[in-house]
Amino acid sequence: MSNLSEIFKNHKAFIPFVVADDPDFDTTVKNVVALANAGADIVELGIPFSDPVADGPVIQAADLRAFDAKVRTKTVFEIVEAARKQTDVPIVFLTYLNIVFKYGYDAFLKRCADLDVSGLVIPDLPYESRDEIVPIAEKYNIDIIPLITPTSGHRIEKIAKRASGFIYVVSSLGITGERNEFFNGLKDLVANIKQYTDVPTAIGFGVHTPEQARTMAEIADGVIIGSAIVDIVAKEKQQAPAAVGKFTKQIREAVNSVKQVPVK
Amino acid sequence: MKTLNEAKQNEKQTGRYGKDFGGQYIPETLMTELEKVTKVFNDLKDDPKFKAELNDLLVNYANRPSLLYYAKNMTEDLGGAKIYLKREDLNHTGAHKINNVIGQALLAKHLGKKRLIAETGAGQHGVATATIAALMGMECEIFMGKEDTDRQKLNVYRMELLGAKVHPVTSGSMVLKDAVNATLQEWASRSEDTFYVMGSAVGPAPFPAIVKHFQSVISKESKQQLQSKEGRLPDMVVACVGGGSNAIGSFADYIDDPSVKLVGVEAAGKGVDTDRTAATIERGTVGIFHGMKSLFMQNDDGQIDPVYSISAGLDYPGVGPEHAALAQEGRAQYVGITDDEAVQAFEYIAREEGIVAAIESCHAVAYVEKIAPKMSKDQIIVCTLSGRGDKDVASIAKYKGVDIDE
């Protein structure tokens, strides 16, 4: 188990997401550092995939830009290596399972441990297949962050009971991308999860404004923002680090305004 | 001793085939729905009432049993093994796809679903799904790569005629794999009233088992039919393989008969050793994609490679997990047939037998042309003609340099 859970103890966490090598190596390194300096608690770095079935058009387009920059799995590790010279912000990867499988589960997780990557979010790894990788991840103290969605229902108990790091609570059905409406049972969903675990929860999928971030931070222990930041990177390109930093400060303030109910 | 098929039955409970193929690798959003599909399938597949309902539609709507036709002209011309063609092209909607679609639509009905969604490559599965949706009064939306909507315009129009909405998919390489991505995304967004009718023997468990179950009618029939014509088993069963639904259906009832050689024919495109191929079993490596662990065309980083075949139904970068296991165990053999060989077979079977067969099926026919002369006259091949070729006429003409107005 990593130290990820600790992060949520003192305040509501903000977890921004960028895609590795979008639009290039140096910008991604600068983005990670800028996010960390602007108050991100954890940076979620997406490893591009040819067929990102859980992702909407914004992240799909970012993956394509990264492929234009000739991203390889080893490039992603090199980006973290470069960022590690400037920041010790906790990092988790968002990756589809095949990337990890092809690299070799053990080799991939060892490399993560060497670079102080704390966890992996794997959207196509459901509870049923977790034994594929979790025992190896445990060996390296890396968390495999589980996802719980509005459709999880009776599955919540078994997922929550074996969770570590934090639980990624999916705000709505479907794929990633900015939204103005969320599943209206989010409060109950989080309460339901809390019955079974002390592992903190962070809500993601569709959150894109400071107001929404505040609402989500009221419900859960943290909030994840992906597409909105990736969209800034798409527009600002090499100028993105300053812009994503500015955005992160706004979200940070919004999230900080929520009164902290300490996690047990 | 357990037979191979029984062993597989046990493995089906965890959805694994062979050493480690199959499984469930799909977003959490879909898992509850997948549990429901698993339950309804397990509850109903051996239920006498459900079986009667299925059989009634297969016989009275889909025109089953399909003929097992003795191809006398081909047999004489090739001068070797006796050739029988399993005529899935004569089914209603013109392909084997209807067998599986009827079964899955009945499962959907029992789950109370009002809307069917499906991916399609060549369009045959989309047409079959649109047909059943029309029959059962369900809504239907089909996802089809933009490349494929362009080369299979006739089938697009057929689906629309049947009341389905066809979504051209413009992401990725705009072919079958991208259509599967789009259909999975649609299902994740809306599963409450929607059933994903998986067209091939691929995807997360239980889909490979469901598709095999409903397609196994092909081999159950051919076994009985050959028994009454020849009083024995065939020596070889040949079928084309994209994802592998007609092939697994053609093999199913023979898997425990070791004397029957099983041959799956993949689309080699411009050649198995070129970049323009879809011969996944010959060229692919183990990976995890579209919900299953199987063989895929991919690079060293696990990024899925574009694949190519003249046939829109076979250019899929993966293959069903049971085929990967059958190949690994050596129970079935998989070979590649190029575009040129398939087109030649398209013309050959038309002239010899008066049958315009789907370009997908012609991959199997082309292999029969190669292997039959090497076999003796007292041997028997059963080759599945998975579909009819009307949909391909315009594109084959174009391939041959003839411009015809569709």
XYZ file of C-alpha atoms in Angstrom:
670
model
C 0.000 0.000 0.000
C 1.246 3.499 -0.843
C 0.806 6.696 1.154
C -1.997 7.922 -1.082
C -4.699 7.605 1.593
C -2.755 9.925 3.897
C -3.117 12.804 1.459
C -6.849 12.962 2.093
C -6.494 13.166 5.863
C -5.895 16.875 6.257
C -7.950 18.387 3.492
C -10.075 17.712 0.456
C -7.860 16.509 -2.356
C -7.608 17.820 -5.891
C -6.372 15.421 -8.565
C -5.812 16.909 -12.028
C -5.141 14.769 -15.090
C -2.994 15.289 -18.179
C -2.041 12.921 -20.974
C 1.664 12.056 -21.204
C 3.489 13.505 -24.226
C 0.562 15.785 -25.159
C 1.605 17.796 -27.074
C 5.255 16.935 -26.359
C 7.724 15.697 -23.760
C 8.885 19.030 -22.304
C 5.398 20.504 -22.027
C 4.165 17.439 -20.146
C 7.049 17.677 -17.667
C 6.294 21.390 -17.170
C 2.569 20.652 -16.810
C 3.190 18.109 -14.058
C 5.418 20.583 -12.201
C 2.955 23.462 -12.719
C 0.044 21.359 -11.433
C 2.071 20.349 -8.380
C 3.149 23.928 -7.652
C -0.413 25.235 -8.051
C -1.676 22.892 -5.368
C -2.497 19.551 -6.928
C -2.445 16.820 -4.284
C -1.926 13.996 -6.752
C -1.195 14.265 -10.469
C -2.870 11.665 -12.651
C -0.853 11.039 -15.796
C -2.594 9.298 -18.688
C -0.675 6.786 -20.776
C -1.964 7.126 -24.346
C -3.767 4.114 -25.826
C -4.818 3.385 -29.384
C -8.354 2.429 -28.302
C -9.354 4.253 -25.116
C -12.875 2.814 -24.721
C -13.625 4.619 -21.463
C -12.614 8.024 -22.812
C -14.515 10.700 -24.666
C -13.386 12.780 -27.652
C -11.223 15.262 -25.671
C -8.924 12.605 -24.227
C -9.023 10.581 -27.445
C -7.694 13.658 -29.260
C -4.960 14.109 -26.641
C -3.895 10.481 -27.126
C -3.641 11.143 -30.867
C -1.475 14.238 -30.270
C 0.799 12.125 -28.080
C 1.058 9.504 -30.826
C 2.004 12.298 -33.224
C 4.818 13.058 -30.779
C 5.792 9.358 -31.131
C 5.012 8.468 -27.527
C 6.117 5.048 -26.308
C 5.571 3.470 -22.885
C 9.209 4.200 -22.086
C 8.637 7.880 -22.968
C 6.022 8.096 -20.226
C 8.493 6.776 -17.668
C 11.113 9.235 -18.920
C 8.623 12.088 -18.457
C 8.106 11.064 -14.829
C 11.859 10.735 -14.390
C 12.342 14.310 -15.653
C 9.490 15.662 -13.522
C 10.874 13.914 -10.441
C 13.928 16.232 -10.624
C 11.589 19.148 -9.859
C 8.726 17.770 -7.813
C 7.882 14.978 -5.420
C 4.112 15.329 -5.982
C 2.374 11.946 -5.751
C 1.726 10.569 -9.233
C -0.709 7.923 -10.420
C -0.989 6.574 -13.949
C -4.220 6.189 -15.838
C -3.558 3.289 -18.184
C -5.413 0.596 -20.074
C -4.391 -2.879 -18.993
C -2.804 -3.993 -22.268
C -0.040 -1.386 -21.944
C 0.949 -2.822 -18.574
C 0.490 -6.422 -19.738
C 2.749 -5.956 -22.751
C 5.465 -4.213 -20.723
C 5.240 -7.069 -18.237
C 3.316 -6.563 -14.995
C 6.364 -6.974 -12.802
C 8.692 -4.858 -14.924
C 6.087 -2.090 -15.224
C 5.335 -1.974 -11.504
C 9.010 -2.113 -10.593
C 9.649 0.869 -12.856
C 6.725 2.667 -11.178
C 8.199 1.948 -7.754
C 11.612 3.218 -8.855
C 10.005 6.484 -10.010
C 7.826 6.797 -6.930
C 4.567 6.367 -8.849
C 1.983 5.559 -6.180
C -0.860 3.947 -8.046
C -2.520 2.857 -11.262
C -6.055 3.605 -12.412
C -6.953 0.917 -14.960
C -10.390 1.517 -16.470
C -10.612 -1.915 -18.104
C -9.651 -3.882 -15.006
C -12.832 -4.795 -13.118
C -12.867 -6.459 -9.707
C -13.130 -9.905 -11.324
C -9.730 -9.523 -12.988
C -7.869 -7.678 -10.234
C -5.804 -10.730 -9.242
C -4.128 -10.380 -12.608
C -2.060 -7.522 -11.201
C -2.907 -6.656 -7.585
C -0.596 -9.243 -5.914
C 2.354 -7.896 -7.921
C 1.399 -4.284 -7.185
C 1.273 -5.060 -3.459
C 4.820 -6.336 -3.653
C 5.906 -2.871 -4.808
C 3.547 -0.923 -2.478
C 1.616 0.415 -5.435
C -2.164 0.855 -5.244
C -4.474 -0.381 -7.958
C -7.169 2.291 -7.641
C -10.615 0.720 -8.088
C -13.473 2.477 -9.846
C -17.023 2.503 -8.518
C -19.827 3.751 -10.746
C -23.527 4.602 -10.427
C -24.269 1.095 -11.777
C -22.043 -0.771 -9.292
C -24.913 -1.580 -6.885
C -24.313 -4.833 -5.008
C -20.701 -4.848 -6.253
C -19.791 -1.860 -4.048
C -19.206 -3.923 -0.928
C -16.618 -6.299 -2.362
C -14.845 -3.550 -4.317
C -14.701 -1.151 -1.349
C -13.545 -3.810 1.089
C -10.479 -4.608 -0.988
C -9.680 -1.039 -2.059
C -6.447 0.757 -1.284
C -5.079 4.211 -2.092
C -8.355 5.885 -2.953
C -11.570 4.945 -4.708
C -12.297 6.585 -8.036
C -16.019 7.349 -7.974
C -17.355 7.753 -11.488
C -19.800 10.683 -11.505
C -21.990 9.505 -14.353
C -22.519 6.786 -16.925
C -20.613 6.544 -20.150
C -17.273 8.059 -21.005
C -15.008 10.880 -19.848
C -15.784 14.455 -20.911
C -17.193 17.698 -19.564
C -20.745 17.475 -18.246
C -23.265 19.777 -16.658
C -25.363 17.053 -15.109
C -24.237 14.188 -12.937
C -25.772 11.056 -11.520
C -28.139 12.475 -8.896
C -27.450 9.735 -6.383
C -23.779 10.578 -5.871
C -24.224 11.445 -2.198
C -25.857 8.089 -1.492
C -23.268 6.318 -3.610
C -20.415 7.754 -1.548
C -22.284 7.059 1.718
C -22.795 3.493 0.557
C -19.061 3.111 -0.102
C -18.211 4.591 3.303
C -20.177 1.816 5.022
C -17.536 -0.654 3.950
C -14.231 1.198 3.990
C -12.163 4.061 5.326
C -10.313 4.351 2.040
C -10.948 7.901 0.730
C -13.122 8.614 -2.304
C -12.513 11.008 -5.186
C -15.148 11.878 -7.772
C -14.220 12.185 -11.434
C -15.741 12.143 -14.957
C -17.218 15.362 -16.286
C -16.186 17.818 -13.555
C -14.932 21.023 -15.203
C -15.801 24.150 -13.192
C -14.754 25.425 -9.723
C -18.422 25.294 -8.631
C -18.736 21.657 -9.634
C -15.424 20.898 -7.924
C -16.754 22.458 -4.723
C -19.952 20.395 -4.918
C -18.009 17.186 -5.464
C -15.605 18.000 -2.621
C -18.638 18.401 -0.358
C -19.752 14.895 -1.276
C -16.424 13.050 -1.426
C -12.872 13.305 -0.100
C -11.474 14.578 -3.352
C -12.198 15.593 -6.903
C -10.569 14.545 -10.190
C -10.537 16.820 -13.235
C -9.412 15.430 -16.574
C -10.972 16.599 -19.819
C -11.173 20.274 -18.767
C -7.416 20.373 -18.200
C -6.662 18.344 -21.308
C -8.784 20.857 -23.197
C -6.562 23.694 -21.900
C -3.499 21.776 -23.078
C -5.113 21.354 -26.497
C -5.726 25.098 -26.802
C -2.574 26.462 -25.187
C -0.097 23.867 -26.470
C 3.436 24.801 -25.302
C 1.953 27.659 -23.238
C -0.202 25.195 -21.299
C 1.853 24.998 -18.056
C 0.960 28.578 -17.030
C -2.687 28.110 -17.990
C -3.164 24.746 -16.242
C -1.443 26.207 -13.179
C -3.894 29.113 -13.124
C -6.877 26.761 -13.514
C -5.553 24.508 -10.757
C -5.299 27.481 -8.354
C -8.995 28.268 -8.967
C -9.999 24.685 -8.319
C -7.742 24.522 -5.293
C -9.471 27.550 -3.761
C -12.913 26.163 -4.513
C -12.024 22.811 -2.956
C -10.378 24.463 0.066
C -13.560 26.408 0.764
C -15.248 23.131 1.674
C -15.198 22.447 5.382
C -13.149 19.372 6.034
C -14.869 16.532 7.764
C -11.849 14.477 8.695
C -11.531 11.048 7.217
C -11.503 8.438 9.941
C -12.620 -38.946 -18.664
C -13.784 -35.471 -19.421
C -14.091 -34.655 -23.078
C -12.519 -31.479 -24.398
C -15.912 -29.813 -24.739
C -16.850 -30.707 -21.151
C -13.569 -29.309 -19.927
C -14.445 -26.118 -21.753
C -17.876 -26.087 -20.157
C -16.171 -25.933 -16.771
C -13.850 -23.237 -17.923
C -16.803 -21.286 -19.209
C -17.862 -20.649 -15.642
C -14.896 -18.388 -15.251
C -14.940 -17.549 -18.940
C -11.474 -18.915 -19.539
C -10.292 -20.981 -22.485
C -7.103 -23.012 -22.691
C -4.414 -21.739 -20.379
C -5.537 -18.191 -19.828
C -7.557 -16.823 -22.755
C -10.906 -15.070 -22.319
C -11.864 -13.461 -19.015
C -13.516 -10.109 -18.336
C -11.613 -6.880 -18.906
C -14.179 -4.164 -19.215
C -15.058 -0.914 -17.398
C -16.858 -1.247 -14.077
C -19.812 0.687 -15.523
C -20.702 -2.405 -17.583
C -20.029 -5.133 -15.043
C -23.464 -5.193 -13.412
C -25.030 -5.455 -16.839
C -22.622 -8.225 -17.781
C -23.658 -10.093 -14.631
C -27.293 -9.835 -15.742
C -26.442 -11.132 -19.213
C -24.506 -14.038 -17.675
C -27.399 -14.935 -15.422
C -30.107 -14.795 -18.056
C -27.975 -16.892 -20.420
C -27.232 -19.539 -17.781
C -30.855 -19.622 -16.663
C -32.331 -19.898 -20.126
C -29.944 -21.747 -22.393
C -31.183 -25.210 -21.372
C -34.703 -24.160 -20.472
C -37.189 -26.159 -22.604
C -39.495 -23.173 -23.119
C -36.658 -20.919 -24.219
C -35.293 -23.608 -26.513
C -38.717 -24.051 -28.096
C -39.029 -20.296 -28.604
C -35.567 -20.149 -30.190
C -36.185 -23.167 -32.373
C -39.493 -21.805 -33.599
C -37.793 -18.642 -34.846
C -34.858 -20.541 -36.351
C -37.167 -22.853 -38.307
C -40.071 -20.593 -39.190
C -38.299 -17.271 -39.563
C -34.624 -17.893 -40.340
C -35.210 -20.871 -42.679
C -33.244 -23.477 -40.757
C -31.920 -26.070 -41.101
C -29.644 -24.696 -43.780
C -28.733 -27.058 -46.601
C -25.685 -29.243 -46.579
C -25.053 -29.136 -50.295
C -22.855 -31.593 -52.177
C -20.671 -29.420 -54.461
C -20.376 -31.939 -57.268
C -18.791 -29.614 -59.804
C -16.117 -28.361 -57.440
C -15.425 -31.911 -56.259
C -14.971 -33.156 -59.811
C -12.968 -30.137 -60.904
C -10.586 -30.270 -57.942
C -10.307 -34.052 -58.214
C -9.760 -34.872 -54.555
C -11.873 -34.876 -51.406
C -15.638 -34.788 -51.631
C -16.817 -31.235 -50.880
C -19.960 -30.330 -48.980
C -20.986 -26.727 -48.469
C -22.904 -25.717 -45.350
C -25.194 -23.099 -46.817
C -25.516 -20.396 -44.146
C -25.857 -17.997 -47.073
C -29.390 -19.333 -47.543
C -30.537 -18.170 -44.113
C -32.904 -15.256 -43.846
C -30.782 -12.073 -44.130
C -28.134 -14.035 -45.995
C -25.582 -15.035 -43.399
C -24.932 -17.095 -40.269
C -25.249 -13.944 -38.145
C -29.012 -14.404 -37.761
C -28.554 -17.582 -35.624
C -26.818 -15.676 -32.876
C -28.920 -12.540 -33.176
C -32.190 -14.431 -32.669
C -30.751 -16.036 -29.549
C -29.406 -12.811 -28.082
C -32.550 -10.846 -28.917
C -34.566 -13.432 -26.989
C -32.200 -12.989 -24.034
C -32.714 -9.228 -24.345
C -36.465 -9.700 -24.363
C -36.306 -11.822 -21.213
C -34.240 -9.072 -19.556
C -36.985 -6.590 -20.467
C -34.782 -4.579 -22.838
C -36.400 -2.385 -25.454
C -33.390 -1.423 -27.497
C -30.690 -3.396 -29.319
C -27.294 -1.996 -30.230
C -24.584 -3.725 -32.238
C -21.326 -3.236 -34.054
C -20.971 -4.412 -37.594
C -18.103 -4.845 -40.043
C -19.416 -6.013 -43.399
C -22.913 -5.127 -42.285
C -24.267 -8.675 -42.058
C -24.502 -8.630 -38.270
C -26.020 -5.153 -38.373
C -28.615 -6.281 -40.901
C -29.439 -9.359 -38.823
C -29.800 -7.253 -35.659
C -31.940 -4.645 -37.442
C -34.105 -7.467 -38.801
C -34.798 -9.026 -35.411
C -35.362 -5.603 -33.859
C -38.000 -4.964 -36.512
C -39.588 -8.355 -35.904
C -39.678 -7.939 -32.141
C -40.645 -4.285 -32.175
C -37.432 -3.085 -30.555
C -35.394 0.042 -31.200
C -32.106 -0.583 -32.981
C -28.887 1.379 -33.417
C -25.916 0.059 -35.346
C -22.323 1.292 -35.155
C -20.245 0.805 -38.268
C -16.811 2.169 -39.199
C -16.969 4.982 -41.752
C -14.621 2.973 -44.013
C -17.167 0.153 -43.938
C -20.264 2.301 -44.429
C -18.515 3.497 -47.589
C -17.655 0.045 -48.928
C -20.912 -1.636 -47.849
C -23.474 1.012 -48.835
C -26.061 -1.588 -49.756
C -26.090 -3.049 -46.251
C -26.297 0.433 -44.710
C -29.417 1.077 -46.724
C -30.847 -2.325 -45.791
C -30.407 -1.539 -42.095
C -32.079 1.838 -42.483
C -34.885 0.229 -44.431
C -35.404 -2.114 -41.477
C -35.812 0.875 -39.195
C -32.358 0.940 -37.613
C -30.278 4.035 -37.104
C -26.760 3.564 -38.492
C -23.946 5.557 -36.882
C -20.813 5.852 -39.045
C -17.861 5.690 -36.625
C -15.136 8.201 -37.460
C -12.695 7.537 -34.631
C -9.495 5.502 -35.014
C -9.091 3.541 -38.213
C -12.861 3.733 -38.830
C -13.367 -0.020 -39.210
C -14.771 -2.921 -37.179
C -12.583 -2.498 -34.072
C -13.617 1.154 -33.838
C -17.252 0.143 -34.235
C -16.828 -2.215 -31.255
C -15.296 0.665 -29.223
C -18.218 2.929 -30.098
C -20.808 0.272 -29.248
C -19.148 -0.414 -25.879
C -19.182 3.335 -25.171
C -22.838 3.576 -26.097
C -23.636 0.605 -23.849
C -21.711 2.205 -20.967
C -23.761 5.395 -21.434
C -27.102 3.622 -21.630
C -27.522 0.063 -20.448
C -30.755 0.393 -18.501
C -32.983 -0.406 -21.488
C -30.302 -1.580 -23.920
C -28.785 -4.938 -24.874
C -25.488 -5.129 -26.745
C -25.897 -7.869 -29.339
C -22.285 -8.970 -29.764
C -21.770 -10.156 -33.315
C -18.712 -12.305 -33.027
C -17.289 -14.826 -30.584
C -15.274 -12.076 -28.917
C -15.536 -9.664 -25.989
C -15.731 -10.275 -22.249
C -17.231 -13.484 -20.856
C -19.976 -14.590 -21.303
C -20.182 -13.254 -24.882
C -17.786 -15.753 -26.507
C -19.767 -18.584 -24.878
C -23.131 -17.069 -25.854
C -22.119 -16.634 -29.481
C -20.706 -20.174 -29.639
C -23.881 -21.560 -28.088
C -26.169 -19.953 -30.633
C -23.868 -20.592 -33.608
C -23.256 -24.234 -32.748
C -26.502 -25.014 -34.589
C -24.291 -24.969 -37.720
C -22.214 -27.985 -36.685
C -25.084 -29.785 -34.960
C -26.968 -29.735 -38.242
C -24.031 -30.513 -40.506
C -23.119 -33.539 -38.400
C -26.621 -34.992 -38.685
C -26.946 -34.077 -42.334
C -23.661 -35.703 -43.273
C -24.569 -38.724 -41.195
C -27.710 -39.251 -43.248
C -25.958 -38.602 -46.580
C -22.668 -40.415 -45.991
C -23.109 -42.286 -42.733
C -19.979 -40.814 -41.241
C -18.092 -37.819 -39.907
C -16.256 -35.438 -42.221
C -12.455 -35.547 -42.369
C -12.156 -31.802 -42.343
C -14.278 -28.778 -41.452
C -13.260 -25.433 -42.966
C -14.584 -21.967 -42.060
C -13.355 -18.392 -42.316
C -12.285 -16.547 -39.156
C -12.467 -12.854 -38.360
C -13.608 -12.699 -34.752
C -14.576 -16.296 -35.366
C -18.337 -16.726 -34.888
C -19.150 -18.879 -37.898
C -15.963 -20.864 -37.387
C -16.659 -21.632 -33.726
C -20.217 -22.587 -34.681
C -18.919 -24.781 -37.511
C -16.379 -26.472 -35.203
C -18.398 -26.737 -31.970
C -19.956 -30.178 -32.388
C -16.745 -31.691 -33.809
C -14.284 -30.488 -31.169
C -14.573 -33.815 -29.323
C -14.184 -35.845 -32.531
C -10.401 -36.012 -32.902
C -10.594 -37.556 -36.392
C -12.157 -34.341 -37.732
C -9.548 -31.811 -38.717
C -10.662 -28.231 -37.989
C -9.302 -25.451 -40.168
C -9.943 -21.745 -39.616
C -9.096 -19.489 -42.538
C -7.911 -15.984 -41.718
C -7.708 -13.006 -44.032
C -4.064 -12.586 -45.028
C -4.881 -9.405 -46.960
C -1.846 -8.613 -49.117
C 0.033 -11.491 -47.457
C 0.644 -12.893 -43.975
C 4.162 -11.425 -43.985
C 3.090 -7.926 -45.015
C 1.796 -5.015 -42.925
C -1.513 -5.207 -44.778
C -2.967 -8.327 -43.194
C -5.581 -9.463 -40.667
C -4.112 -12.918 -39.949
C -4.283 -12.535 -36.168
C -3.546 -16.109 -35.116
C -0.535 -16.388 -37.386
C 0.837 -12.920 -36.716
C -0.671 -11.704 -33.447
C 0.618 -11.844 -29.889
C -1.153 -12.286 -26.553
C -2.855 -9.157 -25.295
C -5.902 -7.793 -23.490
C -8.415 -5.812 -25.500
C -12.164 -5.551 -26.084
C -12.801 -7.279 -22.790
C -10.775 -10.434 -23.414
C -7.309 -11.895 -23.237
C -6.584 -13.320 -26.657
C -4.313 -12.856 -29.665
C -4.109 -9.381 -31.174
C -2.265 -7.493 -33.852
C -0.352 -4.975 -31.767
C 3.010 -3.317 -31.419
C 5.602 -3.912 -28.700
C 3.935 -1.316 -26.456
C 0.526 -2.992 -26.662
C -0.991 -0.384 -28.982
C -3.475 -2.075 -31.311
C -2.279 -2.110 -34.931
C -4.486 -1.313 -37.882
C -5.299 -4.431 -39.872
C -6.328 -4.883 -43.448
C -8.394 -7.231 -45.584
C -10.504 -6.802 -48.694
C -13.268 -8.200 -46.533
C -14.930 -5.790 -44.120
C -16.071 -8.774 -42.050
C -12.600 -10.168 -41.398
C -10.458 -7.103 -40.744
C -10.509 -7.351 -36.983
C -7.236 -7.080 -35.004
C -8.191 -9.823 -32.549
C -9.794 -13.247 -32.525
C -12.194 -15.016 -30.171
C -10.471 -16.477 -27.094
C -11.602 -20.035 -27.806
C -9.901 -19.914 -31.216
C -6.711 -18.691 -29.550
C -6.986 -21.685 -27.199
C -7.790 -24.173 -29.993
C -4.730 -22.914 -31.874
C -2.542 -23.122 -28.776
C -3.735 -26.669 -28.024
C -3.255 -27.649 -31.672
C -6.887 -28.817 -31.897
C -7.566 -26.476 -34.809
C -5.262 -25.223 -37.499
C -5.387 -21.648 -38.797
C -4.210 -20.623 -42.247
C -4.123 -17.374 -44.208
C -5.724 -16.641 -47.589
C -4.859 -13.434 -49.453
C -7.211 -10.925 -51.073
C -6.229 -12.197 -54.511
C -6.917 -15.810 -53.595
C -10.278 -14.896 -52.038
C -11.352 -12.888 -55.093
C -10.340 -15.770 -57.347
C -12.466 -18.101 -55.190
C -15.381 -15.638 -55.381
C -15.333 -16.039 -59.155
C -14.572 -19.760 -59.045
C -17.509 -20.806 -56.883
C -19.836 -18.531 -58.856
C -18.896 -20.267 -62.121
C -18.582 -23.823 -60.821
C -21.569 -23.982 -58.516
C -23.670 -20.966 -59.409
C -23.247 -19.551 -55.921
C -22.262 -15.941 -55.256
C -20.743 -16.312 -51.810
C -19.627 -13.582 -49.414
C -16.011 -12.524 -49.834
C -15.467 -13.574 -46.191
C -16.657 -17.122 -46.967
C -14.564 -17.175 -50.135
C -11.460 -17.194 -47.950
C -12.606 -20.641 -46.778
C -13.471 -21.682 -50.332
C -9.997 -20.673 -51.517
C -8.431 -22.918 -48.900
C -10.674 -25.798 -49.993
C -9.450 -25.270 -53.558
C -5.891 -25.702 -52.300
C -6.385 -28.633 -49.959
C -9.061 -30.774 -51.661
C -6.813 -31.916 -54.546
C -4.247 -33.117 -51.993
C -6.831 -35.298 -50.260
C -8.162 -38.652 -51.461
C -11.531 -39.171 -53.107
C -12.913 -41.054 -50.140
C -12.318 -38.131 -47.830
C -14.910 -35.464 -47.053
C -14.624 -31.719 -46.436
C -17.451 -29.641 -44.971
C -16.888 -25.969 -45.799
C -19.140 -23.317 -44.280
C -20.424 -20.678 -46.652
C -21.078 -18.124 -43.942
C -22.909 -15.636 -46.141
C -24.038 -14.653 -49.577
C -22.053 -12.302 -51.769
C -24.580 -9.850 -53.192
C -23.164 -7.171 -50.897
C -19.693 -7.692 -52.356
C -20.458 -7.618 -56.067
C -19.765 -3.899 -56.530
C -16.515 -3.867 -54.567
C -15.198 -7.024 -56.249
C -16.004 -5.481 -59.621
C -14.023 -2.431 -58.538
C -11.147 -4.638 -57.385
C -11.153 -6.185 -60.866
C -11.142 -2.737 -62.441
C -14.788 -2.782 -63.534
C -16.768 0.320 -62.644
C -20.417 -0.464 -61.978
C -23.039 1.850 -60.659
C -24.422 0.452 -57.402
